[in-house]
GROMACS .gro file of C-alpha atoms in nm:
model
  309
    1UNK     CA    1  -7.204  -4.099  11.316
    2UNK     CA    2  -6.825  -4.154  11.389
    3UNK     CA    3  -6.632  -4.256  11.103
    4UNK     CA    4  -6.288  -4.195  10.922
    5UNK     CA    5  -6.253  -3.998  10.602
    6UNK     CA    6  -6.027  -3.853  10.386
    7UNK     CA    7  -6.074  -3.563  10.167
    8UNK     CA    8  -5.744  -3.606   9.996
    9UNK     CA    9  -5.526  -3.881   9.839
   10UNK     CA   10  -5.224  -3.941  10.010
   11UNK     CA   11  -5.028  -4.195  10.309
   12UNK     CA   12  -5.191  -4.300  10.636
   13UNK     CA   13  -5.197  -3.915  10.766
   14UNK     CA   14  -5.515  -3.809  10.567
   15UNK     CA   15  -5.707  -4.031  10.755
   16UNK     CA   16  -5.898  -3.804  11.036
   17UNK     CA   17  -6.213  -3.951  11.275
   18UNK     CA   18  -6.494  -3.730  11.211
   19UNK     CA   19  -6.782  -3.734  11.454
   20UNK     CA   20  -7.042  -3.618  11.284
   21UNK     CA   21  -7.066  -3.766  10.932
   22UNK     CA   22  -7.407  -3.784  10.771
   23UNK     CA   23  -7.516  -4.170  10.798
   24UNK     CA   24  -7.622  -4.313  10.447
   25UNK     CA   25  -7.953  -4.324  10.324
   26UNK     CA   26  -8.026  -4.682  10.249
   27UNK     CA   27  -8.157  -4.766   9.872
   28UNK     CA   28  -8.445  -4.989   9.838
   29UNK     CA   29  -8.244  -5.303   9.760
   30UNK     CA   30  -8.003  -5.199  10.058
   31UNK     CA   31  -7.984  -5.280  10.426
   32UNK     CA   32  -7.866  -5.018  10.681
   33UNK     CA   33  -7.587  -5.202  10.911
   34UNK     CA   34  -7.457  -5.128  11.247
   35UNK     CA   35  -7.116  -5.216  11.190
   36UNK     CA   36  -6.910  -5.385  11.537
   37UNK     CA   37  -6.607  -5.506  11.310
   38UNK     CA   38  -6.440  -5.416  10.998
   39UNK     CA   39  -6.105  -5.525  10.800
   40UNK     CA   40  -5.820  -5.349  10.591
   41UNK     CA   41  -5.700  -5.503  10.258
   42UNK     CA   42  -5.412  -5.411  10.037
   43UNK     CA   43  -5.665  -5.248   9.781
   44UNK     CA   44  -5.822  -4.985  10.097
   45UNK     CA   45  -5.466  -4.870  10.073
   46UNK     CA   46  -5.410  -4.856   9.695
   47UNK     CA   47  -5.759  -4.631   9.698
   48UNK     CA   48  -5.613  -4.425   9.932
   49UNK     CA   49  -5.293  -4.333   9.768
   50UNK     CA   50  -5.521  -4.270   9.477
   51UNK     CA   51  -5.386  -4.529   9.230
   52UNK     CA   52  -5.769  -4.577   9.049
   53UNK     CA   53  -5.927  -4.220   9.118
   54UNK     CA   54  -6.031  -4.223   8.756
   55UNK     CA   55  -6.291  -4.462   8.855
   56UNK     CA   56  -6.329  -4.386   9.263
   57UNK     CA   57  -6.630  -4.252   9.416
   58UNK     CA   58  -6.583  -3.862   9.509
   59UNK     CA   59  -6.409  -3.728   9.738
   60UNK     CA   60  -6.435  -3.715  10.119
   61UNK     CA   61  -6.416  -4.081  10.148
   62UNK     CA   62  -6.525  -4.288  10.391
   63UNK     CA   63  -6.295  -4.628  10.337
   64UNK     CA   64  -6.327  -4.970  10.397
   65UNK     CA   65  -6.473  -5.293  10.187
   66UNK     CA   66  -6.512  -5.573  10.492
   67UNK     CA   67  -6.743  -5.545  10.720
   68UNK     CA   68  -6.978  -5.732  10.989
   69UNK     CA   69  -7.240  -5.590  11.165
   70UNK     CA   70  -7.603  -5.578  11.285
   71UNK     CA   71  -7.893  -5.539  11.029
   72UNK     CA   72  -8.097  -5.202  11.165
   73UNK     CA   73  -8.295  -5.107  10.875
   74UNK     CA   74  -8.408  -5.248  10.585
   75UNK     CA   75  -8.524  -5.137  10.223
   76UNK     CA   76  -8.867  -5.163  10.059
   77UNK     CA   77  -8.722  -5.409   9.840
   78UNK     CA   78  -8.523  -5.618  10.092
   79UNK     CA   79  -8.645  -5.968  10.043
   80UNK     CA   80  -8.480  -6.238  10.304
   81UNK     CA   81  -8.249  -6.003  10.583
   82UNK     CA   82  -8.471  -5.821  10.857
   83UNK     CA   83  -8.384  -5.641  11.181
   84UNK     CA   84  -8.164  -5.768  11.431
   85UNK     CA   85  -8.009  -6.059  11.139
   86UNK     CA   86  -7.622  -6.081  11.192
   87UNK     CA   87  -7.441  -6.012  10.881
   88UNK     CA   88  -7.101  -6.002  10.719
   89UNK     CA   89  -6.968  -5.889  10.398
   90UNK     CA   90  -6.795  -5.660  10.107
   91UNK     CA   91  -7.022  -5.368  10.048
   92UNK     CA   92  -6.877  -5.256   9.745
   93UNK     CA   93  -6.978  -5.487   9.426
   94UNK     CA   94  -6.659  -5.352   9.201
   95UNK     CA   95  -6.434  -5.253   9.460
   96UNK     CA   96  -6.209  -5.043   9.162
   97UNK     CA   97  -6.532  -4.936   8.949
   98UNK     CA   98  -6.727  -4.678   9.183
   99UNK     CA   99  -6.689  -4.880   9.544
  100UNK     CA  100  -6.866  -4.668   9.773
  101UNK     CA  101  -6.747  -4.325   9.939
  102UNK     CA  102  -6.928  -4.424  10.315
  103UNK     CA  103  -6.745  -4.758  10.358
  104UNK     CA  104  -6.728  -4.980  10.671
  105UNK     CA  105  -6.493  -4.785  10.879
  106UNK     CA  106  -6.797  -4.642  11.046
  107UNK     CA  107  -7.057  -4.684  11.281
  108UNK     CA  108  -7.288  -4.713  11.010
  109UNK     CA  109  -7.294  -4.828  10.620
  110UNK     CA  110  -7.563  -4.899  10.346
  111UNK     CA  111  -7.532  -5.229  10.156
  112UNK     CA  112  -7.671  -5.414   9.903
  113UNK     CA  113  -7.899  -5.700  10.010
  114UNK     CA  114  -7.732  -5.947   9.686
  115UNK     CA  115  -7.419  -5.870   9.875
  116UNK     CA  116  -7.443  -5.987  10.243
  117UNK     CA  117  -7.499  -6.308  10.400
  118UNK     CA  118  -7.591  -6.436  10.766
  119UNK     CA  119  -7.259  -6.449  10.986
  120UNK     CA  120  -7.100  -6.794  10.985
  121UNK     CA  121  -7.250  -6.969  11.361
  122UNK     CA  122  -6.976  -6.981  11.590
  123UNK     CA  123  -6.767  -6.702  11.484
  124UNK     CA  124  -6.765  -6.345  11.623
  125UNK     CA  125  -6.789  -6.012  11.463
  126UNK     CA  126  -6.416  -5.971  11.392
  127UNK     CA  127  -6.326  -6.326  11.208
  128UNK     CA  128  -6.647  -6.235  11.020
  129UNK     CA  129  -6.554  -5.932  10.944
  130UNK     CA  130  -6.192  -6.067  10.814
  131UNK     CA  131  -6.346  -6.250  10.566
  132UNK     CA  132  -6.552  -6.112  10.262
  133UNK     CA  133  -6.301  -5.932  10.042
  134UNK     CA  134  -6.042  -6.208  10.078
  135UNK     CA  135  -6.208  -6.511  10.076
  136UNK     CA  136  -6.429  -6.463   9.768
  137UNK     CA  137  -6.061  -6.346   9.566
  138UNK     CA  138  -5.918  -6.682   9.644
  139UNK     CA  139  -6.241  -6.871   9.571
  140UNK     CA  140  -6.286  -6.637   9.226
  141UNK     CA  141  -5.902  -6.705   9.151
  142UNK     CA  142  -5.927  -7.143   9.190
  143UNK     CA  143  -6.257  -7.095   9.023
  144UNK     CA  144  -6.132  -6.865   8.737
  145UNK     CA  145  -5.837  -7.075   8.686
  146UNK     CA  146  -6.037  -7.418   8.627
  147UNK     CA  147  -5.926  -7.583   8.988
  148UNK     CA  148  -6.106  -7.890   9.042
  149UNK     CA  149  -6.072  -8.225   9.264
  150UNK     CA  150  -5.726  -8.391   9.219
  151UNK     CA  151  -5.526  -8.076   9.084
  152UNK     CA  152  -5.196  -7.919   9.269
  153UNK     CA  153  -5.133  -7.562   9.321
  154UNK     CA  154  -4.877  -7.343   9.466
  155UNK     CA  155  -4.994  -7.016   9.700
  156UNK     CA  156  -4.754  -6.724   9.676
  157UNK     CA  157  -4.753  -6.560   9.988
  158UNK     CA  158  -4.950  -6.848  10.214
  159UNK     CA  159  -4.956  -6.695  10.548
  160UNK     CA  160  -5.131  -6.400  10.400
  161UNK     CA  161  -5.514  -6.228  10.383
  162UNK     CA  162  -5.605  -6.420  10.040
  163UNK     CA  163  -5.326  -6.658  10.060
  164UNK     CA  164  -5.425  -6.841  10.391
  165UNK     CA  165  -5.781  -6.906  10.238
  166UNK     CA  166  -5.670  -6.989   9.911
  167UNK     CA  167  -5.483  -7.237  10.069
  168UNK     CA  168  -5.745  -7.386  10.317
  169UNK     CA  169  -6.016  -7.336   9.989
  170UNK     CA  170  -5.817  -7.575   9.768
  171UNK     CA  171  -5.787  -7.816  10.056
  172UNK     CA  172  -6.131  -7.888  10.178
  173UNK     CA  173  -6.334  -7.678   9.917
  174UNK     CA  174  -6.184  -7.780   9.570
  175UNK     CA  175  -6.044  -8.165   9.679
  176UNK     CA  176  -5.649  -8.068   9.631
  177UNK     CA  177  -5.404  -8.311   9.548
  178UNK     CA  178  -5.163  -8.101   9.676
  179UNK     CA  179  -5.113  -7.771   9.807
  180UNK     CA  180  -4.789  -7.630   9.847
  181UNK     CA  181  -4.680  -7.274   9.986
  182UNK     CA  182  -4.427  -7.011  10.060
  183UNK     CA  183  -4.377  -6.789  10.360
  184UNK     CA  184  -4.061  -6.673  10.587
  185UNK     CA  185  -3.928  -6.917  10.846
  186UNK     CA  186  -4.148  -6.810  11.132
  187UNK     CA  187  -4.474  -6.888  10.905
  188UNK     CA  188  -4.361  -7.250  10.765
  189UNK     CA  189  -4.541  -7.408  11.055
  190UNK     CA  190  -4.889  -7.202  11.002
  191UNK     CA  191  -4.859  -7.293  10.651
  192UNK     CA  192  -4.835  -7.638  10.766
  193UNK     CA  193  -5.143  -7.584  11.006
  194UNK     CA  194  -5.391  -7.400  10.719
  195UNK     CA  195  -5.318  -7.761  10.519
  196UNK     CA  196  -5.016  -7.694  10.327
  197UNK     CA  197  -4.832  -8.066  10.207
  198UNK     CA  198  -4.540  -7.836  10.118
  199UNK     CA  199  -4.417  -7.513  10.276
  200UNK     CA  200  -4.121  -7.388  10.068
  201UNK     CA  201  -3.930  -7.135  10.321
  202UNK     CA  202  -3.874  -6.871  10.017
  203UNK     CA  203  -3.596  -6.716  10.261
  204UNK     CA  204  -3.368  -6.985  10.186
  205UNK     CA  205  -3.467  -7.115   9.887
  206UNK     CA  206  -3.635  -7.010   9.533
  207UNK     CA  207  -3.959  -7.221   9.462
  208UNK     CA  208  -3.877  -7.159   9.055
  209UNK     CA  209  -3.588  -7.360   9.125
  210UNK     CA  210  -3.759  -7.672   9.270
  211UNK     CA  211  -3.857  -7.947   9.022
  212UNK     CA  212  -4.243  -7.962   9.113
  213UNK     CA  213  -4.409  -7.801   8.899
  214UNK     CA  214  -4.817  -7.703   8.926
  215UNK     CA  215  -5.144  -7.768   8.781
  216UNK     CA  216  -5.189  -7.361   8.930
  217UNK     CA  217  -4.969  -7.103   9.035
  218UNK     CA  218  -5.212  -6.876   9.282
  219UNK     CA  219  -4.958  -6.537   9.279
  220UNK     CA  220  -5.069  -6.340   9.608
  221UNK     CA  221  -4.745  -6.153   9.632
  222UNK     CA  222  -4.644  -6.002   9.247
  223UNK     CA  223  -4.343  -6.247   9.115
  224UNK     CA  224  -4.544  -6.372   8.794
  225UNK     CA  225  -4.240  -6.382   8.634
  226UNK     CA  226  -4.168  -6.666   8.855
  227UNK     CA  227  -4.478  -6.822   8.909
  228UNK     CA  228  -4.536  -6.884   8.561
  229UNK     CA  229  -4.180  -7.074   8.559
  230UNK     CA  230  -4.355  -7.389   8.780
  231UNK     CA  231  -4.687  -7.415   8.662
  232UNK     CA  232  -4.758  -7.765   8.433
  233UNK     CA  233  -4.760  -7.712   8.008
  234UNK     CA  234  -5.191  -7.592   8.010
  235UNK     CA  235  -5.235  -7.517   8.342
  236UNK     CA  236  -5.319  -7.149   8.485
  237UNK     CA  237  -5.114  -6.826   8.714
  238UNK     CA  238  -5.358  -6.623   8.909
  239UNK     CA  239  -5.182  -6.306   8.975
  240UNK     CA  240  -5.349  -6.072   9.192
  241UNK     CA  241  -5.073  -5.806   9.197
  242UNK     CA  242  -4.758  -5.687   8.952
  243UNK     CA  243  -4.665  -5.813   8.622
  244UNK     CA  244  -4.922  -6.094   8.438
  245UNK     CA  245  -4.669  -6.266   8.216
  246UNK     CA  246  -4.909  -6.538   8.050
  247UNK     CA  247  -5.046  -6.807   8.118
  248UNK     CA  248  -5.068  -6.516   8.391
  249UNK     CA  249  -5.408  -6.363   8.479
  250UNK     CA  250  -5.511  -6.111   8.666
  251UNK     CA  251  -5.907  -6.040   8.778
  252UNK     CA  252  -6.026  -5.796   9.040
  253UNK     CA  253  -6.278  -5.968   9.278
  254UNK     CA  254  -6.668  -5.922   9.260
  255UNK     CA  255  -6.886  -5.886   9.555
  256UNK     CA  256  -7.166  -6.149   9.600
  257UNK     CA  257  -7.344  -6.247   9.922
  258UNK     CA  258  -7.464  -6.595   9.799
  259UNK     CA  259  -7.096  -6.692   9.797
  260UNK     CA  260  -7.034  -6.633  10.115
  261UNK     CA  261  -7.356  -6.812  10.185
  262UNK     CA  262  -7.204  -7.139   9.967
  263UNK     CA  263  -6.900  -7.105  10.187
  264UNK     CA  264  -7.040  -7.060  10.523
  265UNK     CA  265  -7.084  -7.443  10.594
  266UNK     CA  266  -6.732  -7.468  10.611
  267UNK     CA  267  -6.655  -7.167  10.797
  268UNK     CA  268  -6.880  -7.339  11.075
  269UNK     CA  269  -6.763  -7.689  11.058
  270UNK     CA  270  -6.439  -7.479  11.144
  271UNK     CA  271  -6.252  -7.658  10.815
  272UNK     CA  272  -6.191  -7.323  10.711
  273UNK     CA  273  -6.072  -7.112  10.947
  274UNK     CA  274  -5.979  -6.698  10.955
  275UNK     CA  275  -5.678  -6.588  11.014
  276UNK     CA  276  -5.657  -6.267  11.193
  277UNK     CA  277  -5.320  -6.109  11.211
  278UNK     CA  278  -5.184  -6.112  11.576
  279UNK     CA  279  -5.105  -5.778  11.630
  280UNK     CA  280  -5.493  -5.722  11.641
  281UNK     CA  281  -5.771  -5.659  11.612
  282UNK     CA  282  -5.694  -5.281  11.620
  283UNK     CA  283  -5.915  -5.041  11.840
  284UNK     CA  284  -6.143  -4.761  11.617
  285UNK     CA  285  -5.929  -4.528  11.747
  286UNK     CA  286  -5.591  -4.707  11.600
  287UNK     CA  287  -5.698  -4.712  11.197
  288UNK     CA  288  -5.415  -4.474  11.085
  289UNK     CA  289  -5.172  -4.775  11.320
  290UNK     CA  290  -5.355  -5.037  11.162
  291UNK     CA  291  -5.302  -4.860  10.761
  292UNK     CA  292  -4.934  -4.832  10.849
  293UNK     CA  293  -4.890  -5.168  10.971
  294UNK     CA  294  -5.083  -5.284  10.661
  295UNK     CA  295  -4.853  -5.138  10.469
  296UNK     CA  296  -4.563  -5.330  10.575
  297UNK     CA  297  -4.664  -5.647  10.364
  298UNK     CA  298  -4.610  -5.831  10.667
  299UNK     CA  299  -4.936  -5.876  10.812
  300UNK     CA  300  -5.042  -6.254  10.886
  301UNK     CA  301  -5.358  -6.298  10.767
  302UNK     CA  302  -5.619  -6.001  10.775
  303UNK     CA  303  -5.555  -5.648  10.962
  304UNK     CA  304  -5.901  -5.651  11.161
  305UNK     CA  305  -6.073  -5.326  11.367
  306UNK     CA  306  -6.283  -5.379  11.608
  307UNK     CA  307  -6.492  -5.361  11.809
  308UNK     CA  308  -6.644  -5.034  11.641
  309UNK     CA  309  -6.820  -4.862  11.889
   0.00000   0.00000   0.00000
């Protein structure tokens, strides 16, 4: 199959197509998948650069966590998914402990049947595909820090991958009293349009400075050292990224099909929507583009590649 690999850690230039990688066996509890779209997170990049080899799969690496795709084979111990089922989701259950070396930025990849679930009706490979690895962090990170019906929180970094769901989760998920956000000028009005009461411009003004203060700080961006200046006495910092100054905490996202499944009635009602950065979806051919661009930090909402021939 086609796919891109590395076979050493480094920036965007290890990444090389190969055309003739081995396609994965499939385990009995695993599904083979035809993969038509996949997405780039933060984390495919950290793996790269080799930041947790300690606990990485061996070298060559295929990369990639997000995918959706077509089911094309199934395992002797594959219980609901069959042939031909539309899926979507993160293949790797501990996407720091072990994730996978043939990932999703292939034509083909193995995956656990526990963590997949039917694509949401009504959207296409590509939003699908956007989803998985972001969505279930900022559904983990309310859930983790005790949100619930009637609470406020703040999103660091709103108009990004985790950031836009986390806000659209609180809203119409959790029951938010209030959701405020920050972003540069050009993103206060999608804040605004993903459900945000407050959009706090963080070019022109510091959101520690501003009286409000939050029942939860969600910290997409790494400024705990702020965030945990405007949550409420008791209440809880997510922090996905830099320092964890407490009541800062940090988690790293688990892989698990039946919530996407739990969250797929609002990703068809359209109440929660994905956000797919502008500049794509990025051709197969364009991954190394796509990594670099990534790498800016200023990607609105997910980095997406497809289709994947």
């Amino acid at each position: 199959m086609k796919a891109w690999v590395y076979d050493a850690y480094g920036d965007a230039s290890v990444l090389k197509l190969d055309e003739a990688v081995a396609v994965p066996a499939i385990g009995e509890d695993q599904v083979l998948v035809k993969v038509v779209a996949a997405a780039l997170n933060p984390v495919d990049a950290k793996r790269r650069a080799g930041k947790f080899q300690a606990t990485d799969s061996p070298l060559p690496t295929v990369p990639g966590y997000d995918m959706a795709g077509v089911v094309v084979k199934v395992g002797s111990q594959v219980k609901s998914l069959k042939e031909g089922d539309e899926v979507y989701g993160m293949i790797s259950e501990k996407p720091l402990e072990g994730p996978k070396q043939s990932g999703s930025l292939a034509e083909y990849t193995a995956v656990e049947e526990k963590l997949l679930a039917l694509k949401p009706k009504g959207l296409d490979f590509a939003q699908a595909a956007s989803l998985p690895l972001a969505i279930q962090t900022a559904n983990e990170g309310l859930e983790r820090a005790g949100f619930s019906a009637g609470k406020s929180v703040l999103v660091l970094g709103g108009a990004g991958g985790v950031g836009s769901l986390a806000i659209q989760l609180a809203k119409q998920v959790y029951g938010a009293s209030k959701v405020a956000a920050t972003a540069s000028t050009k993103k206060i009005e999608l804040l605004k349009s993903l459900g945000a009461n407050v959009a706090i411009d963080y070019t022109k003004e510091n959101f520690e400075e501003l009286l409000e203060k939050y029942d939860v700080v969600f910290d997409a961006v790494g400024q705990g050292d702020k965030a945990v200046k405007v949550v409420k006495e008791g209440g809880s910092v997510v922090v996905l990224t830099g320092a964890v100054p407490p009541p800062g905490f940090r988690f790293v996202v688990t892989s698990n099909g039946s919530v996407l499944e739990k969250l797929n009635p609002y990703l068809e009602s359209g109440k929660v929507k994905p956000l797919i950065d502008p500049e794509g979806p990025f051709a197969f051919s364009q991954v190394v583009v796509a990594f670099s661009y990534l790498e800016t930090g200023r990607a609105t909402g997910k980095v997406v590649i497809s289709p994947i021939p």
